Amino acid sequence: MAATIRDVARVAGVGLGTVSRVLNNSPLVSAATRQRVLAVMAELRYNPSQIARNFALGKTLTVATIAPFFTRPSVVERLRGIEATLTASGYHLVVFNVEAVERRDECLREAVRNDRADGLLLVSLAPRPDEAVALREAHLPVVLIDTCAEGLPGVSIDDVAGGHLATSHLIALGHRRIAFIGDPETDPLTFNFTSSRDRMLGYQQALAAAKLPLNPAYERHGLHGRYEARVLARELLHLPEPPTAIFAASDTQAMGVLEAARDLHLPVPEALAVVGFDDIDIAEYLGLTTVRQPLFESGARAVELLFLLLSGAAPPPAERLPVELVVRRTSMKNR
Amino acid sequence: MAATIRDVARVAGVGLGTVSRVLNNSPLVSAATRQRVLAVMAELRYNPSQIARNFALGKTLTVATIAPFFTRPSVVERLRGIEATLTASGYHLVVFNVEAVERRDECLREAVRNDRADGLLLVSLAPRPDEAVALREAHLPVVLIDTCAEGLPGVSIDDVAGGHLATSHLIALGHRRIAFIGDPETDPLTFNFTSSRDRMLGYQQALAAAKLPLNPAYERHGLHGRYEARVLARELLHLPEPPTAIFAASDTQAMGVLEAARDLHLPVPEALAVVGFDDIDIAEYLGLTTVRQPLFESGARAVELLFLLLSGAAPPPAERLPVELVVRRTSMKNR
DNA sequence: CTGTTAGCGCATTCAC
DNA sequence: GTGAATGCGCTAACAG
């Protein structure tokens, strides 16, 4: 059916190897024969079989990405960065969306068992120690995004600093009763994924630095989602001494807080200041003050690190991207 | 390094074919030998080379998806449906995000040229006639999502009916000056992608059915985006006789309309009713009345159709999923 | 039931 | 520079 390298060789009256060399732009071909081969290729409408090529090379020119919750806007933005950088280099991106623990484990197992990808990108999700050794043994290069793990290259941010930034901003505005809403302390899905915890750490450190008391009742944890955060925020706002400001570990959760404020007819920022994290697309629309992190860039940079690994380089150290406070309406000065 | 099927055969003292049969769960193997082979496979920590398997089979167990604008929430939701259905069948999903025309063309060309995917899914993006024949010649099965094209299977919705639904709702609320904001009439990126146009058609039909005049000044088109829609909406609201209701061809654009209303201090829905389209995640948060379409299901169903094609079935006819009006705050009765 | 054989399409040695 | 030979790891068709 489709023409093969052999057909081209026969018609062009040259050897197999020569056609292969032309394909790979080898300099070991005279201009004349190259032209002839090229002409025959065009004539026969030959196109090389990628899958045979992969087989012979032992490479797939594909990298797999495992990410929890496609739908999370921050993850999507990272994927955008990954896709753009990958396809710019002729690589393909295969994606796995894990929304349950079983899938998480299965995807990781599959990734090491299979050789269908040359490298692996893990978004907001760290391998367990046993998974890490499996990865190493399978010689499957991995780069982490938005997480850290002993000895594995990755690109993340300083979540502690980010939490500190957000909280000191609220303190500077005169708030003294500042609450925190974040993810559950442990989550089997995103093993060792400490973003939320670190942001809380930054929150606590900022309070301590300002000699403000740490009120455990002001620290709430729930599944990452608007609805869950809304419930938690409502609880906070019903406290005998409710917070005047809430720092949420993500913009999604901050949206839940805004909903709660609306439920209780609390004007924002007058009665309640709100700060989120990530600066997802919608944050600007909502006028949400937030801590911006370079999402697209994190994906792009991770791919670059992976390419380094694929080229045989030693595992580069983990990198940190900068964060930045973006002040908007939900935390305007008002007191 | 890694054990191959040959090693297993040697150690187990059987032939190559037998090992292969065990791998493929062929019934033509005695229980005894199967056990033995299985044991040796475990002992040698053998795992089959997918890439060699693909090569021998001439299949990749991979389907490619080309979609414009990952970041569009409706597209992401469709991708979720695609991914879930695909990986449930052991297929891999490789994604291409096209945000520019050149990339669009290149991706499609690459898809037919390469044999790196067994099938192709096109989201919100129809092949041009020449591309369609190239697809056919390459024997690359395609399923369209959110679009239609002559003779190609696809899953979409009745956009005209959706536009009609939204507009009649506004008419029933007593509105008589109803404007429309949609995508540009032609877009090289999403060739033949008529969603927005069809929704406008439904809008026009609903107006005509109610004997309401069609005011060309009330029909605006701009690039699909919040900001662009915001500008258009502002123009509309500055008209000598501004509309009292705006139907936007997507929720994203409806958000722009809401922003414009906020800019002009127009209370919604009292001074301006707004209806969107898609019912993306954020719509509920915004209290946005919208036309819901089954986004996740559209992806899932498209994959099912593609599987049909891959199994050698004749191209199934295009399918339409139902739409449904979801009334929320932005179009509450108020007059 | 099982072992053997012949490719799948290409890259990569080698000789010439 | 170029052609011929070998093998990547597996499936499938064949003979036993």
XYZ file of C-alpha atoms (C1' of nucleotides) in Angstrom:
702
model
C 0.000 0.000 0.000
C 2.075 2.837 1.274
C 5.530 3.192 -0.167
C 8.422 2.083 2.006
C 12.039 2.988 2.071
C 12.674 -0.126 0.002
C 10.389 1.040 -2.797
C 12.142 4.355 -2.895
C 15.529 2.650 -3.067
C 14.435 0.358 -5.876
C 12.867 3.092 -7.998
C 15.741 5.466 -7.411
C 18.202 2.714 -8.184
C 20.083 3.158 -4.955
C 20.597 1.155 -1.802
C 18.430 1.111 1.280
C 21.061 2.799 3.340
C 21.285 5.743 1.032
C 17.609 6.470 1.305
C 17.888 6.231 5.051
C 20.781 8.637 4.991
C 18.794 11.115 2.958
C 15.979 10.816 5.447
C 18.287 11.642 8.294
C 20.072 14.442 6.518
C 23.314 12.612 6.678
C 26.135 14.558 4.968
C 27.437 11.297 3.517
C 25.322 11.594 0.392
C 26.274 13.366 -2.787
C 24.025 16.213 -3.781
C 23.118 14.454 -7.004
C 21.866 11.218 -5.457
C 20.135 13.155 -2.727
C 18.174 15.064 -5.326
C 17.265 11.884 -7.154
C 16.124 10.160 -3.979
C 14.157 13.180 -2.912
C 12.463 13.263 -6.287
C 11.473 9.618 -6.057
C 10.185 10.118 -2.551
C 7.948 12.885 -3.770
C 6.864 10.861 -6.782
C 5.955 7.860 -4.669
C 4.397 10.093 -2.028
C 6.558 8.300 0.406
C 6.327 9.139 4.030
C 8.475 7.434 6.570
C 6.817 5.225 9.110
C 7.275 6.884 12.433
C 6.371 3.741 14.226
C 9.054 1.714 12.462
C 11.473 4.490 13.093
C 10.619 4.511 16.770
C 11.108 0.808 16.888
C 14.509 0.884 15.256
C 15.613 3.802 17.395
C 14.102 2.506 20.582
C 12.542 5.889 21.187
C 9.027 7.151 20.945
C 9.536 10.902 20.773
C 6.691 11.090 23.209
C 6.478 12.224 26.794
C 3.707 11.355 29.152
C 2.193 13.730 31.657
C 0.229 12.606 34.656
C -1.808 15.328 36.303
C -4.608 15.326 38.822
C -7.701 17.174 37.736
C -7.398 18.437 34.271
C -10.125 20.807 35.050
C -8.192 22.746 37.595
C -7.359 25.923 35.725
C -3.847 26.080 37.108
C -3.127 22.576 35.845
C -4.509 23.382 32.420
C -2.248 26.384 32.183
C 0.751 24.258 33.041
C -0.290 21.736 30.413
C -0.387 24.531 27.903
C 3.220 25.317 28.646
C 4.138 21.658 28.408
C 2.366 21.136 25.107
C 3.807 24.227 23.492
C 7.386 23.380 24.391
C 7.043 19.708 23.560
C 5.486 20.032 20.149
C 7.938 22.773 19.281
C 10.578 20.053 19.439
C 8.592 17.466 17.532
C 7.647 15.556 20.624
C 4.170 14.320 21.312
C 2.356 14.823 24.578
C 0.192 12.067 25.981
C -1.844 13.012 28.990
C -3.326 11.122 31.874
C -5.914 12.721 34.077
C -6.076 11.185 37.514
C -8.991 12.020 39.718
C -8.841 8.982 41.965
C -6.093 7.277 43.908
C -6.364 3.972 42.092
C -5.912 5.655 38.763
C -2.950 7.528 40.124
C -1.161 4.349 41.115
C -2.135 2.565 37.949
C -0.949 5.374 35.709
C 2.424 5.498 37.393
C 2.813 1.743 37.209
C 1.823 1.736 33.580
C 4.228 4.534 32.833
C 7.231 2.600 34.102
C 6.077 -0.726 32.723
C 5.456 0.626 29.276
C 8.001 2.069 26.982
C 5.463 4.186 25.230
C 7.025 7.396 26.415
C 10.614 8.527 26.616
C 10.024 10.655 29.665
C 7.506 11.468 32.318
C 6.158 14.702 33.739
C 4.352 14.638 37.051
C 2.136 17.601 37.856
C 1.166 18.343 41.461
C 1.914 14.790 42.339
C 5.027 13.201 43.757
C 6.075 9.564 43.457
C 6.187 7.496 46.575
C 9.622 6.098 47.496
C 8.810 2.730 45.968
C 7.554 4.418 42.822
C 10.699 6.504 42.685
C 12.933 3.446 42.628
C 10.745 1.807 39.998
C 11.147 4.908 37.871
C 14.893 4.847 38.343
C 15.147 1.148 37.545
C 13.103 1.616 34.406
C 15.496 4.377 33.389
C 12.498 6.583 32.793
C 13.473 10.229 33.171
C 11.064 12.199 35.333
C 10.563 15.845 36.073
C 8.234 17.065 38.771
C 6.057 20.126 38.472
C 4.626 21.876 41.473
C 6.176 19.341 43.842
C 9.467 18.233 45.241
C 10.941 14.844 45.949
C 14.318 13.756 47.188
C 16.760 13.648 44.338
C 14.291 14.215 41.545
C 14.507 17.241 39.279
C 11.513 19.492 39.319
C 10.221 22.993 38.988
C 8.165 24.522 41.727
C 7.789 27.719 43.675
C 8.519 28.807 47.203
C 5.091 28.163 48.639
C 6.162 29.235 52.105
C 7.242 32.599 50.754
C 3.993 32.866 48.822
C 1.924 32.209 51.912
C 4.020 34.702 53.793
C 3.524 37.298 51.078
C -0.239 36.955 51.096
C -0.528 37.024 54.847
C 1.819 39.966 55.439
C -0.182 41.900 52.894
C -3.313 41.342 54.945
C -1.487 42.232 58.125
C -0.216 45.425 56.545
C -3.807 46.290 55.709
C -4.521 46.228 59.437
C -6.112 42.815 59.718
C -5.468 40.943 62.916
C -7.936 38.090 62.658
C -6.769 36.260 59.565
C -7.935 32.751 58.712
C -6.545 30.133 56.372
C -8.343 27.650 54.149
C -6.370 24.924 52.443
C -6.288 21.344 51.239
C -6.415 18.359 53.573
C -3.175 17.760 55.425
C -2.699 14.401 53.767
C -3.924 13.218 50.424
C -3.084 9.811 48.992
C -3.699 11.124 45.506
C -1.013 13.724 45.501
C 1.519 12.012 47.674
C 3.916 14.381 49.322
C 2.281 17.287 47.577
C 2.957 19.996 50.068
C 1.828 23.162 48.337
C -1.103 23.847 50.584
C 0.813 22.890 53.709
C 3.720 25.136 52.817
C 1.444 28.026 52.093
C -0.043 27.560 55.519
C 3.457 27.510 56.964
C 4.125 30.859 55.349
C 0.839 32.097 56.760
C 1.839 31.000 60.244
C 5.297 32.489 59.943
C 3.905 35.837 58.852
C 1.519 35.882 61.788
C 4.331 34.977 64.170
C 6.585 37.635 62.689
C 3.876 40.194 63.380
C 3.426 38.838 66.877
C -0.129 37.893 66.048
C -1.587 34.852 67.826
C -1.962 31.566 65.973
C -5.588 30.571 66.328
C -6.093 26.895 65.410
C -9.771 27.573 64.888
C -8.759 29.834 62.021
C -7.075 27.028 60.111
C -9.440 24.938 58.060
C -8.808 22.130 55.626
C -11.019 20.563 53.024
C -10.931 18.987 49.627
C -9.714 21.335 46.966
C -12.893 22.757 45.523
C -15.141 25.769 45.492
C -17.942 24.108 47.297
C -15.831 22.650 50.084
C -14.129 25.995 50.659
C -17.476 27.720 50.733
C -18.611 25.482 53.567
C -15.401 26.012 55.493
C -15.589 29.754 55.020
C -19.136 29.811 56.259
C -18.028 28.014 59.388
C -15.269 30.551 59.918
C -17.618 33.472 59.426
C -20.035 32.039 61.951
C -17.384 31.897 64.640
C -18.069 34.045 67.724
C -15.121 36.113 66.675
C -15.011 35.732 62.900
C -11.904 36.559 60.873
C -11.808 39.827 58.978
C -9.641 38.299 56.296
C -9.210 34.872 54.755
C -6.210 33.587 52.890
C -7.103 30.638 50.664
C -4.466 28.245 49.391
C -5.807 28.544 45.858
C -7.957 30.832 43.764
C -10.527 28.092 43.401
C -10.893 27.959 47.144
C -10.887 31.736 47.342
C -13.905 31.682 45.063
C -15.672 29.517 47.598
C -14.825 32.093 50.223
C -16.308 34.835 48.070
C -19.460 32.768 47.700
C -19.693 32.367 51.447
C -19.326 36.107 51.914
C -22.113 36.628 49.419
C -24.250 34.057 51.224
C -23.850 36.010 54.427
C -24.222 39.420 52.748
C -20.765 40.397 53.850
C -19.330 43.075 51.583
C -15.861 42.323 50.210
C -13.411 43.798 51.024
C -15.172 46.030 53.581
C -16.287 43.255 55.916
C -14.005 40.533 54.657
C -10.759 40.644 52.742
C -9.858 37.670 50.584
C -6.572 36.570 49.089
C -6.098 33.557 46.841
C -3.191 31.805 45.198
C -2.203 31.042 41.586
C -3.666 33.968 39.665
C -5.718 31.810 37.362
C -7.480 33.453 34.471
C -10.667 34.111 36.343
C -8.965 35.889 39.244
C -8.695 39.126 37.345
C -12.369 38.979 36.462
C -13.290 38.520 40.088
C -10.947 41.268 41.237
C -9.326 38.693 43.446
C -6.084 39.563 45.163
C -3.774 36.614 44.746
C -0.241 35.291 44.642
C 0.773 34.818 41.067
C 2.986 31.968 40.045
C 4.273 31.338 36.529
C 2.045 28.437 35.526
C 2.701 28.265 31.805
C 6.399 28.751 32.401
C 6.508 25.955 34.936
C 5.371 23.534 32.259
C 7.733 24.925 29.672
C 10.704 24.845 32.009
C 9.941 21.306 33.124
C 10.046 20.155 29.520
C 13.417 21.807 29.083
C 14.736 19.961 32.108
C 13.328 16.732 30.747
C 15.086 17.305 27.433
C 18.312 17.734 29.358
C 17.708 14.393 31.004
C 16.860 12.779 27.692
C 20.090 14.014 26.215
C 21.883 12.030 28.869
C 22.754 14.858 31.219
C 22.941 14.338 34.945
C 19.718 15.151 36.797
C 19.644 18.920 37.244
C 18.735 20.293 40.650
C 15.161 21.276 41.428
C 14.299 24.810 40.393
C 12.082 27.446 41.928
C 10.154 30.003 39.991
C 9.355 33.405 41.500
C 6.016 34.386 42.994
C 4.438 37.793 43.076
C 1.572 39.412 44.938
C -1.185 40.821 42.771
C -3.378 43.209 44.690
C -6.937 43.602 43.480
C -10.306 44.598 44.772
C -10.860 41.831 47.342
C -8.122 43.234 49.553
C -8.248 46.956 48.929
C -7.384 49.174 51.825
C -10.550 49.831 53.756
C -9.785 50.551 57.345
C 19.423 -5.312 29.412
C 15.701 -5.812 29.561
C 14.434 -9.307 29.000
C 12.804 -10.042 25.669
C 10.320 -12.601 24.577
C 13.225 -14.686 23.324
C 14.835 -14.840 26.763
C 11.597 -15.972 28.257
C 11.228 -18.669 25.622
C 14.742 -19.922 26.159
C 14.554 -20.046 29.939
C 11.114 -21.595 29.899
C 12.238 -24.081 27.309
C 9.440 -23.244 24.918
C 9.153 -21.605 21.523
C 8.810 -17.939 20.777
C 5.258 -18.366 19.569
C 4.128 -19.928 22.786
C 5.330 -16.975 24.812
C 3.601 -14.659 22.411
C 0.418 -16.679 22.768
C 0.601 -16.429 26.529
C 1.049 -12.699 26.217
C -2.022 -12.387 24.082
C -4.139 -14.693 26.180
C -4.529 -17.106 23.335
C -6.538 -20.173 24.343
C -4.158 -22.339 22.322
C -1.836 -22.889 25.262
C -2.072 -25.622 27.869
C -2.549 -24.484 31.424
C 0.705 -26.115 32.436
C 2.929 -24.367 29.921
C 1.131 -21.127 30.485
C 1.959 -21.313 34.175
C 5.562 -22.086 33.444
C 5.897 -19.229 31.006
C 4.177 -16.856 33.376
C 6.561 -17.916 36.124
C 9.597 -17.288 33.956
C 8.216 -13.915 32.907
C 7.885 -12.936 36.529
C 11.315 -14.301 37.366
C 12.957 -12.398 34.543
C 10.846 -9.322 35.295
C 9.939 -9.350 31.679
C 7.715 -6.700 30.298
C 6.723 -6.678 26.695
C 7.941 -3.857 24.503
C 4.905 -1.899 23.523
C 6.774 -0.200 20.789
C 7.815 -3.467 19.166
C 4.279 -4.681 19.548
C 2.944 -1.562 17.896
C 5.378 -2.036 15.098
C 4.419 -5.647 14.468
C 0.741 -4.849 14.700
C 0.917 -1.683 12.704
C -1.100 0.047 15.379
C -0.234 2.548 18.031
C -3.147 2.236 20.418
C -3.065 5.990 20.464
C -5.494 8.608 19.287
C -4.632 12.195 18.655
C -6.841 15.130 19.532
C -6.492 18.527 17.981
C -8.302 21.272 19.814
C -8.144 25.034 19.681
C -7.501 26.718 22.980
C -6.972 24.230 25.683
C -7.754 26.922 28.085
C -11.313 27.288 27.019
C -13.206 25.598 29.841
C -15.638 23.918 27.500
C -12.810 22.343 25.539
C -11.122 21.119 28.687
C -14.313 19.459 29.786
C -14.595 17.687 26.461
C -10.994 16.563 26.767
C -11.830 15.105 30.136
C -14.490 12.968 28.532
C -12.115 11.927 25.788
C -9.327 11.004 28.161
C -11.543 9.034 30.488
C -13.049 6.936 27.723
C -9.790 6.422 25.892
C -7.662 5.292 28.806
C -10.463 3.050 29.987
C -9.785 1.064 26.825
C -6.036 1.107 27.109
C -5.619 3.797 24.506
C -3.357 6.742 24.925
C -4.394 10.299 24.249
C -1.975 12.687 22.603
C -3.107 16.268 22.469
C -2.373 19.204 20.239
C -3.332 22.675 21.273
C -3.747 25.015 18.340
C -4.010 28.694 19.026
C -2.907 29.937 15.624
C -3.887 29.114 12.079
C -0.445 27.940 11.029
C -0.337 25.464 13.856
C -3.792 24.276 12.937
C -2.769 23.442 9.395
C 0.524 21.953 10.473
C -1.081 19.725 13.072
C -3.575 18.356 10.612
C -0.901 17.741 8.023
C 1.284 16.044 10.562
C -1.576 13.911 11.719
C -2.155 12.432 8.288
C 1.501 12.196 7.406
C 2.404 10.409 10.581
C 1.190 7.042 11.660
C 1.684 7.882 15.269
C -2.012 7.693 16.012
C -4.680 5.225 14.958
C -7.397 7.825 14.915
C -8.039 11.514 15.137
C -10.449 13.628 17.124
C -11.102 17.190 16.025
C -12.594 19.518 18.595
C -14.387 22.688 17.483
C -12.533 22.548 14.236
C -13.531 21.109 10.895
C -11.203 19.925 8.156
C -11.187 21.843 4.913
C -12.240 19.840 1.858
C -8.641 19.219 0.847
C -7.799 18.142 4.364
C -10.779 15.835 4.373
C -9.567 13.975 1.304
C -6.065 13.752 2.732
C -7.565 12.185 5.841
C -9.514 9.715 3.778
C -6.532 8.802 1.640
C -4.426 8.237 4.701
C -7.152 5.940 6.018
C -7.052 7.877 9.224
C -10.391 7.606 11.000
C -11.705 10.941 12.221
C -14.513 11.995 14.487
C -15.567 15.597 14.850
C -16.628 17.166 18.097
C -18.664 20.339 18.203
C -18.654 20.644 14.424
C -20.082 19.080 11.341
C -18.609 18.270 7.978
C -20.005 16.560 4.949
C -19.798 12.815 5.371
C -17.691 12.813 8.511
C -18.952 11.284 11.732
C -19.208 13.671 14.620
C -21.011 14.585 17.769
C -22.445 18.015 18.178
C -25.558 19.779 19.365
C -28.375 21.642 17.726
C -26.945 25.111 18.052
C -29.886 26.697 16.287
C -32.264 25.175 18.802
C -29.984 26.318 21.604
C -29.977 29.876 20.350
C -33.713 29.722 19.977
C -34.098 28.423 23.505
C -32.041 31.212 25.017
C -33.740 33.934 23.035
C -37.314 32.759 23.585
C -36.563 32.656 27.269
C -35.619 36.319 27.170
C -38.665 37.129 25.088
C -40.881 35.312 27.559
C -39.413 37.472 30.293
C -40.770 40.476 28.405
C -37.609 41.656 26.721
C -38.048 43.211 23.304
C -34.626 44.710 22.676
C -32.380 41.679 22.694
C -28.840 41.785 21.382
C -26.470 39.043 20.336
C -22.706 38.750 20.784
C -20.842 35.985 19.025
C -17.667 34.915 17.288
C -16.491 36.400 14.000
C -18.462 35.189 11.015
C -15.411 33.544 9.521
C -12.376 32.178 11.246
C -9.566 30.396 9.406
C -8.619 28.594 12.588
C -11.845 26.747 13.061
C -12.815 26.233 9.482
C -16.496 25.674 9.011
C -17.026 25.876 12.709
C -20.531 27.215 12.758
C -21.529 27.060 16.402
C -21.698 30.761 16.924
C -23.377 31.373 13.596
C -26.012 28.744 14.248
C -26.729 30.119 17.671
C -27.293 33.473 16.076
C -29.607 31.840 13.585
C -31.652 30.459 16.442
C -31.660 33.912 17.985
C -32.963 35.425 14.779
C -35.587 32.748 14.346
C -36.869 33.236 17.869
C -37.145 36.977 17.315
C -38.960 36.441 14.029
C -41.311 33.930 15.611
C -42.221 36.546 18.194
C -42.667 39.144 15.461
C -39.846 41.163 16.958
C -37.720 43.254 14.594
C -34.236 42.111 13.628
C -31.942 44.985 14.434
C -28.541 44.555 12.738
C -27.045 46.988 15.211
C -27.848 44.442 17.886
C -25.677 41.759 16.339
C -22.025 42.011 17.219
C -19.106 39.766 16.458
C -15.643 39.571 17.933
C -12.924 37.162 18.804
C -13.999 34.606 21.339
C -12.848 36.095 24.598
C -13.978 37.901 27.679
C -12.251 41.110 26.839
C -13.497 41.304 23.275
C -17.055 40.625 24.382
C -16.761 43.250 27.058
C -15.899 45.858 24.462
C -18.755 44.798 22.203
C -21.206 44.821 25.077
C -20.123 48.287 26.054
C -20.797 49.452 22.529
C -24.244 47.912 22.631
C -25.054 49.488 25.966
C -24.015 52.880 24.694
C -26.452 52.704 21.806
C -29.178 55.381 21.793
C -31.609 52.610 22.390
C -29.601 49.991 24.252
C -30.758 46.398 24.550
C -32.322 45.227 27.790
C -30.982 41.752 27.293
C -27.915 40.203 25.684
C -27.527 36.661 24.505
C -23.874 35.669 24.236
C -22.768 32.735 22.130
C -20.678 31.373 24.985
C -20.341 31.700 28.726
C -16.921 33.211 28.300
C -18.411 35.976 26.212
C -21.307 36.314 28.634
C -18.727 37.030 31.304
C -17.490 39.905 29.223
C -21.041 41.190 29.050
C -21.324 41.010 32.826
C -18.112 42.974 33.120
C -19.466 45.642 30.804
C -22.630 45.893 32.864
C -20.498 46.306 35.940
C -18.415 48.955 34.186
C -21.570 50.915 33.463
C -23.107 50.261 36.877
C -26.027 48.487 35.291
C -27.617 46.067 37.734
C -28.082 42.527 36.383
C -30.732 41.357 35.758
C -32.737 44.481 36.625
C -31.267 46.710 33.932
C -29.750 44.024 31.772
C -30.494 40.341 31.428
C -27.707 38.064 30.259
C -27.765 34.561 28.865
C -24.705 32.527 27.921
C -24.033 29.172 26.335
C -22.227 25.978 27.452
C -22.790 25.961 31.202
C -19.125 25.807 32.018
C -18.115 25.281 35.609
C -17.960 28.952 36.462
C -21.461 29.717 35.185
C -23.086 28.434 38.323
C -20.779 30.545 40.429
C -21.733 33.629 38.480
C -25.420 32.831 38.578
C -25.336 32.955 34.818
C -28.367 31.750 32.898
C -27.090 29.586 30.095
C -27.769 26.814 27.617
C -26.207 23.648 28.897
C -24.674 21.145 26.551
C -23.176 17.798 27.552
C -19.491 18.615 27.238
C -17.922 15.635 28.954
C -20.334 13.307 27.198
C -19.511 14.781 23.815
C -15.909 13.703 24.259
C -16.852 10.296 25.573
C -19.305 9.663 22.782
C -16.858 10.776 20.123
C -14.366 8.220 21.372
C -17.009 5.523 21.143
C -17.691 6.478 17.557
C -13.986 6.427 16.840
C -13.702 2.937 18.292
C -16.463 1.869 15.967
C -14.490 3.239 13.061
C -11.319 1.560 14.281
C -13.100 -1.755 14.432
C -13.754 -1.409 10.742
C -17.373 -0.332 10.894
C -18.833 1.994 8.312
C -18.750 5.664 9.308
C -21.706 6.241 11.618
C -23.899 9.258 10.997
C -23.266 12.456 12.900
C -24.986 12.603 16.260
C -26.585 15.420 18.176
C -26.635 15.693 21.928
C -29.474 17.480 23.705
C -29.315 21.019 25.051
C -31.119 22.423 28.031
C -31.814 25.893 29.370
C -30.507 26.567 32.853
C -32.138 29.633 34.351
C -30.138 31.473 36.971
C -29.847 34.914 38.465
C -28.769 36.869 35.389
C -32.164 36.412 33.788
C -34.544 36.303 36.711
C -37.964 37.732 36.156
C -37.840 41.395 36.977
C -40.431 43.256 35.003
C -1.347 -27.755 21.481
C 3.508 -26.274 20.152
C 8.064 -24.891 17.732
C 9.740 -22.634 13.603
C 9.766 -19.235 10.110
C 9.127 -15.010 7.946
C 8.500 -10.413 7.926
C 6.799 -5.360 9.933
C 10.185 -0.529 8.110
C 13.897 1.455 9.386
C 18.915 2.538 11.370
C 23.264 0.986 11.499
C 27.007 -1.545 11.088
C 30.179 -3.119 7.715
C 32.698 -3.835 3.152
C 33.290 -1.948 -1.440
C 30.029 8.014 -1.213
C 27.471 3.892 -1.617
C 25.196 -0.870 -1.351
C 24.397 -5.002 1.209
C 23.735 -7.289 5.502
C 22.073 -7.604 10.224
C 18.823 -6.900 13.914
C 15.360 -4.071 16.896
C 11.017 -7.396 19.642
C 7.061 -8.970 18.410
C 2.926 -11.186 15.709
C 1.101 -14.354 12.620
C 1.007 -18.065 9.487
C 2.802 -22.253 8.978
C 4.147 -27.074 9.748
C 4.396 -30.543 12.995
